[in-house]
Amino acid sequence: MMMNDRSIEAHTLSVLVENAAGVLARVIGLFSGRGYNIESLTVAEVDGEAHMSRITIVTSGSPMVIEQIKAQLSRIVPVSRVTDLTVEAEAIEREMALVKVAGTGEKRVEALRVSESFRARVVDTTHVSFVFELTGAKTKIDAFVQLMRPLGLKEVSRTGIAAIARGPEAM
């Protein structure tokens, strides 16, 4: 059966796991072993006392594939909870990027003007370059990078998506 492209959806999954050696490798192994793509991945310890980490994964697939991914993640022993923030909760998603732009004269001035409208912060500067720090939705960062291309974009480093459900409930 051929899959219709319109049935492919991006989902943000939040996975609460035991912070132990090999756990991330097992989660990533699930994706690579079944041919699922990871578009964004962030991992950090969120509770030092309980030794818990949060893995935020942006992946895409048909609704059936997303359900399979969630079910398979839930079966991995050190996984405490899997939440699909795309459908189970109203979520806030943010990404941080460092963007290096080199240029002089009018291009340098224009890069500064654009950075102000995006609320990007200059975190490093030389006579011929800037490094901007920008936080926001993926689309905001994509737009900023596109505008910086003709102004001397040299390099981009992105964190990947960090996401959390709105409201008072904890994961």
PDB file of C-alpha atoms in Angstrom:
ATOM      1  CA  MET A   1       0.000   0.000   0.000  1.00  0.00           C
ATOM      2  CA  MET A   2       1.456   3.360  -0.984  1.00  0.00           C
ATOM      3  CA  MET A   3       1.478   6.102   1.649  1.00  0.00           C
ATOM      4  CA  ASN A   4      -0.053   9.447   0.733  1.00  0.00           C
ATOM      5  CA  ASP A   5       2.375  12.347   1.449  1.00  0.00           C
ATOM      6  CA  ARG A   6      -0.453  14.303   3.073  1.00  0.00           C
ATOM      7  CA  SER A   7      -0.684  11.663   5.796  1.00  0.00           C
ATOM      8  CA  ILE A   8       2.900  12.381   6.903  1.00  0.00           C
ATOM      9  CA  GLU A   9       2.912  14.565  10.017  1.00  0.00           C
ATOM     10  CA  ALA A  10       5.670  15.977  12.211  1.00  0.00           C
ATOM     11  CA  HIS A  11       5.254  15.152  15.912  1.00  0.00           C
ATOM     12  CA  THR A  12       7.139  16.330  18.977  1.00  0.00           C
ATOM     13  CA  LEU A  13       7.594  13.498  21.469  1.00  0.00           C
ATOM     14  CA  SER A  14       8.725  14.090  25.016  1.00  0.00           C
ATOM     15  CA  VAL A  15      10.285  11.008  26.598  1.00  0.00           C
ATOM     16  CA  LEU A  16      11.091  10.867  30.316  1.00  0.00           C
ATOM     17  CA  VAL A  17      13.869   8.342  30.926  1.00  0.00           C
ATOM     18  CA  GLU A  18      16.187   7.089  33.632  1.00  0.00           C
ATOM     19  CA  ASN A  19      19.484   8.957  33.328  1.00  0.00           C
ATOM     20  CA  ALA A  20      21.785   5.963  32.875  1.00  0.00           C
ATOM     21  CA  ALA A  21      24.461   4.853  30.458  1.00  0.00           C
ATOM     22  CA  GLY A  22      23.108   3.422  27.231  1.00  0.00           C
ATOM     23  CA  VAL A  23      19.532   4.717  27.520  1.00  0.00           C
ATOM     24  CA  LEU A  24      19.920   7.318  24.762  1.00  0.00           C
ATOM     25  CA  ALA A  25      21.583   4.699  22.533  1.00  0.00           C
ATOM     26  CA  ARG A  26      18.608   2.369  23.029  1.00  0.00           C
ATOM     27  CA  VAL A  27      16.111   5.116  22.149  1.00  0.00           C
ATOM     28  CA  ILE A  28      18.095   6.152  19.067  1.00  0.00           C
ATOM     29  CA  GLY A  29      18.555   2.491  18.133  1.00  0.00           C
ATOM     30  CA  LEU A  30      14.786   2.075  18.016  1.00  0.00           C
ATOM     31  CA  PHE A  31      14.584   4.816  15.385  1.00  0.00           C
ATOM     32  CA  SER A  32      17.535   3.706  13.271  1.00  0.00           C
ATOM     33  CA  GLY A  33      16.643   0.016  13.471  1.00  0.00           C
ATOM     34  CA  ARG A  34      13.191   0.648  12.035  1.00  0.00           C
ATOM     35  CA  GLY A  35      14.152   3.353   9.553  1.00  0.00           C
ATOM     36  CA  TYR A  36      12.375   6.209  11.366  1.00  0.00           C
ATOM     37  CA  ASN A  37      13.870   9.668  10.877  1.00  0.00           C
ATOM     38  CA  ILE A  38      14.743  12.039  13.718  1.00  0.00           C
ATOM     39  CA  GLU A  39      14.431  15.666  12.616  1.00  0.00           C
ATOM     40  CA  SER A  40      15.457  17.142  15.974  1.00  0.00           C
ATOM     41  CA  LEU A  41      16.806  15.672  19.204  1.00  0.00           C
ATOM     42  CA  THR A  42      17.558  17.299  22.553  1.00  0.00           C
ATOM     43  CA  VAL A  43      18.500  15.568  25.788  1.00  0.00           C
ATOM     44  CA  ALA A  44      19.169  16.891  29.277  1.00  0.00           C
ATOM     45  CA  GLU A  45      18.880  15.783  32.875  1.00  0.00           C
ATOM     46  CA  VAL A  46      15.748  17.338  34.379  1.00  0.00           C
ATOM     47  CA  ASP A  47      15.795  15.821  37.882  1.00  0.00           C
ATOM     48  CA  GLY A  48      19.192  15.195  39.467  1.00  0.00           C
ATOM     49  CA  GLU A  49      17.816  13.556  42.614  1.00  0.00           C
ATOM     50  CA  ALA A  50      15.615  11.085  40.719  1.00  0.00           C
ATOM     51  CA  HIS A  51      18.243  10.676  37.946  1.00  0.00           C
ATOM     52  CA  MET A  52      15.718  11.435  35.207  1.00  0.00           C
ATOM     53  CA  SER A  53      16.394  12.949  31.787  1.00  0.00           C
ATOM     54  CA  ARG A  54      14.042  14.316  29.183  1.00  0.00           C
ATOM     55  CA  ILE A  55      14.530  13.453  25.527  1.00  0.00           C
ATOM     56  CA  THR A  56      12.631  15.650  23.088  1.00  0.00           C
ATOM     57  CA  ILE A  57      12.370  14.108  19.636  1.00  0.00           C
ATOM     58  CA  VAL A  58      10.801  15.636  16.542  1.00  0.00           C
ATOM     59  CA  THR A  59       9.986  12.908  14.040  1.00  0.00           C
ATOM     60  CA  SER A  60       7.569  12.483  11.186  1.00  0.00           C
ATOM     61  CA  GLY A  61       5.424   9.730   9.785  1.00  0.00           C
ATOM     62  CA  SER A  62       1.889   8.626   9.180  1.00  0.00           C
ATOM     63  CA  PRO A  63      -0.429   8.531  12.211  1.00  0.00           C
ATOM     64  CA  MET A  64       0.063   4.748  12.326  1.00  0.00           C
ATOM     65  CA  VAL A  65       3.874   5.088  12.325  1.00  0.00           C
ATOM     66  CA  ILE A  66       3.750   7.728  15.088  1.00  0.00           C
ATOM     67  CA  GLU A  67       1.594   5.382  17.207  1.00  0.00           C
ATOM     68  CA  GLN A  68       4.094   2.561  16.598  1.00  0.00           C
ATOM     69  CA  ILE A  69       6.991   4.783  17.642  1.00  0.00           C
ATOM     70  CA  LYS A  70       5.203   5.809  20.866  1.00  0.00           C
ATOM     71  CA  ALA A  71       4.300   2.196  21.696  1.00  0.00           C
ATOM     72  CA  GLN A  72       7.832   0.956  21.031  1.00  0.00           C
ATOM     73  CA  LEU A  73       9.364   3.774  23.083  1.00  0.00           C
ATOM     74  CA  SER A  74       7.049   2.934  25.988  1.00  0.00           C
ATOM     75  CA  ARG A  75       8.318  -0.662  25.980  1.00  0.00           C
ATOM     76  CA  ILE A  76      11.965   0.321  26.512  1.00  0.00           C
ATOM     77  CA  VAL A  77      12.600  -0.488  30.197  1.00  0.00           C
ATOM     78  CA  PRO A  78      14.246   2.773  31.407  1.00  0.00           C
ATOM     79  CA  VAL A  79      11.512   4.872  29.721  1.00  0.00           C
ATOM     80  CA  SER A  80       9.187   6.284  32.362  1.00  0.00           C
ATOM     81  CA  ARG A  81       6.720   8.156  30.133  1.00  0.00           C
ATOM     82  CA  VAL A  82       6.142   9.084  26.488  1.00  0.00           C
ATOM     83  CA  THR A  83       4.032  12.138  25.659  1.00  0.00           C
ATOM     84  CA  ASP A  84       3.106  13.232  22.146  1.00  0.00           C
ATOM     85  CA  LEU A  85       3.080  16.993  22.667  1.00  0.00           C
ATOM     86  CA  THR A  86       1.629  17.487  19.188  1.00  0.00           C
ATOM     87  CA  VAL A  87      -1.695  15.815  20.045  1.00  0.00           C
ATOM     88  CA  GLU A  88      -1.845  15.237  23.813  1.00  0.00           C
ATOM     89  CA  ALA A  89      -1.180  18.762  25.020  1.00  0.00           C
ATOM     90  CA  GLU A  90      -0.960  22.356  23.942  1.00  0.00           C
ATOM     91  CA  ALA A  91       2.807  22.783  23.903  1.00  0.00           C
ATOM     92  CA  ILE A  92       5.402  25.510  23.736  1.00  0.00           C
ATOM     93  CA  GLU A  93       8.328  24.715  21.433  1.00  0.00           C
ATOM     94  CA  ARG A  94      11.539  26.709  21.217  1.00  0.00           C
ATOM     95  CA  GLU A  95      14.948  26.350  19.654  1.00  0.00           C
ATOM     96  CA  MET A  96      18.164  28.316  20.134  1.00  0.00           C
ATOM     97  CA  ALA A  97      20.629  29.082  17.358  1.00  0.00           C
ATOM     98  CA  LEU A  98      24.022  30.710  17.077  1.00  0.00           C
ATOM     99  CA  VAL A  99      24.431  32.375  13.684  1.00  0.00           C
ATOM    100  CA  LYS A 100      27.779  33.685  12.409  1.00  0.00           C
ATOM    101  CA  VAL A 101      27.658  36.459   9.806  1.00  0.00           C
ATOM    102  CA  ALA A 102      30.715  38.119   8.255  1.00  0.00           C
ATOM    103  CA  GLY A 103      30.626  41.338   6.321  1.00  0.00           C
ATOM    104  CA  THR A 104      31.542  44.989   6.253  1.00  0.00           C
ATOM    105  CA  GLY A 105      29.908  48.245   5.276  1.00  0.00           C
ATOM    106  CA  GLU A 106      26.209  48.248   4.395  1.00  0.00           C
ATOM    107  CA  LYS A 107      25.875  44.455   4.744  1.00  0.00           C
ATOM    108  CA  ARG A 108      27.153  44.666   8.327  1.00  0.00           C
ATOM    109  CA  VAL A 109      24.699  47.455   9.137  1.00  0.00           C
ATOM    110  CA  GLU A 110      21.828  45.537   7.513  1.00  0.00           C
ATOM    111  CA  ALA A 111      22.691  42.366   9.472  1.00  0.00           C
ATOM    112  CA  LEU A 112      22.427  44.377  12.698  1.00  0.00           C
ATOM    113  CA  ARG A 113      19.101  45.897  11.598  1.00  0.00           C
ATOM    114  CA  VAL A 114      17.649  42.474  10.782  1.00  0.00           C
ATOM    115  CA  SER A 115      18.924  41.029  14.069  1.00  0.00           C
ATOM    116  CA  GLU A 116      17.100  43.750  16.014  1.00  0.00           C
ATOM    117  CA  SER A 117      13.780  42.976  14.346  1.00  0.00           C
ATOM    118  CA  PHE A 118      14.205  39.292  15.258  1.00  0.00           C
ATOM    119  CA  ARG A 119      15.348  40.149  18.804  1.00  0.00           C
ATOM    120  CA  ALA A 120      18.624  38.332  18.194  1.00  0.00           C
ATOM    121  CA  ARG A 121      21.411  39.138  20.633  1.00  0.00           C
ATOM    122  CA  VAL A 122      24.978  39.851  19.543  1.00  0.00           C
ATOM    123  CA  VAL A 123      27.111  37.485  21.662  1.00  0.00           C
ATOM    124  CA  ASP A 124      30.407  38.003  19.832  1.00  0.00           C
ATOM    125  CA  THR A 125      31.719  40.667  17.499  1.00  0.00           C
ATOM    126  CA  THR A 126      34.898  41.431  15.578  1.00  0.00           C
ATOM    127  CA  HIS A 127      35.621  44.114  12.980  1.00  0.00           C
ATOM    128  CA  VAL A 128      34.318  41.794  10.246  1.00  0.00           C
ATOM    129  CA  SER A 129      31.867  39.399  11.904  1.00  0.00           C
ATOM    130  CA  PHE A 130      29.051  38.884  14.387  1.00  0.00           C
ATOM    131  CA  VAL A 131      27.710  35.857  16.207  1.00  0.00           C
ATOM    132  CA  PHE A 132      24.011  36.243  16.931  1.00  0.00           C
ATOM    133  CA  GLU A 133      22.052  34.255  19.511  1.00  0.00           C
ATOM    134  CA  LEU A 134      18.425  33.721  18.580  1.00  0.00           C
ATOM    135  CA  THR A 135      15.671  31.860  20.411  1.00  0.00           C
ATOM    136  CA  GLY A 136      12.218  31.069  19.091  1.00  0.00           C
ATOM    137  CA  ALA A 137      10.087  28.798  16.988  1.00  0.00           C
ATOM    138  CA  LYS A 138      11.793  26.792  14.246  1.00  0.00           C
ATOM    139  CA  THR A 139      10.119  28.942  11.576  1.00  0.00           C
ATOM    140  CA  LYS A 140      11.530  32.142  13.127  1.00  0.00           C
ATOM    141  CA  ILE A 141      15.063  30.754  13.111  1.00  0.00           C
ATOM    142  CA  ASP A 142      14.658  29.470   9.545  1.00  0.00           C
ATOM    143  CA  ALA A 143      13.510  32.933   8.412  1.00  0.00           C
ATOM    144  CA  PHE A 144      16.432  34.653  10.186  1.00  0.00           C
ATOM    145  CA  VAL A 145      18.961  32.297   8.577  1.00  0.00           C
ATOM    146  CA  GLN A 146      17.457  32.897   5.112  1.00  0.00           C
ATOM    147  CA  LEU A 147      17.678  36.680   5.563  1.00  0.00           C
ATOM    148  CA  MET A 148      21.317  36.428   6.692  1.00  0.00           C
ATOM    149  CA  ARG A 149      22.423  34.386   3.635  1.00  0.00           C
ATOM    150  CA  PRO A 150      22.905  37.396   1.317  1.00  0.00           C
ATOM    151  CA  LEU A 151      24.407  39.417   4.183  1.00  0.00           C
ATOM    152  CA  GLY A 152      27.363  37.063   4.734  1.00  0.00           C
ATOM    153  CA  LEU A 153      26.068  33.997   6.584  1.00  0.00           C
ATOM    154  CA  LYS A 154      29.059  31.788   7.435  1.00  0.00           C
ATOM    155  CA  GLU A 155      27.853  29.235   9.965  1.00  0.00           C
ATOM    156  CA  VAL A 156      24.794  28.097  11.927  1.00  0.00           C
ATOM    157  CA  SER A 157      24.617  25.970  15.087  1.00  0.00           C
ATOM    158  CA  ARG A 158      21.161  24.940  16.377  1.00  0.00           C
ATOM    159  CA  THR A 159      20.113  23.218  19.574  1.00  0.00           C
ATOM    160  CA  GLY A 160      17.066  21.383  18.285  1.00  0.00           C
ATOM    161  CA  ILE A 161      13.581  21.712  19.725  1.00  0.00           C
ATOM    162  CA  ALA A 162      12.933  21.966  23.454  1.00  0.00           C
ATOM    163  CA  ALA A 163       9.230  21.582  24.254  1.00  0.00           C
ATOM    164  CA  ILE A 164       6.930  21.534  27.251  1.00  0.00           C
ATOM    165  CA  ALA A 165       3.163  21.277  27.707  1.00  0.00           C
ATOM    166  CA  ARG A 166       1.286  24.388  28.798  1.00  0.00           C
ATOM    167  CA  GLY A 167      -0.624  24.442  32.065  1.00  0.00           C
ATOM    168  CA  PRO A 168       0.052  23.329  35.633  1.00  0.00           C
ATOM    169  CA  GLU A 169       0.339  19.567  35.056  1.00  0.00           C
ATOM    170  CA  ALA A 170       3.746  17.910  34.996  1.00  0.00           C
ATOM    171  CA  MET A 171       4.785  15.213  32.602  1.00  0.00           C
TER     172      MET A 171
END
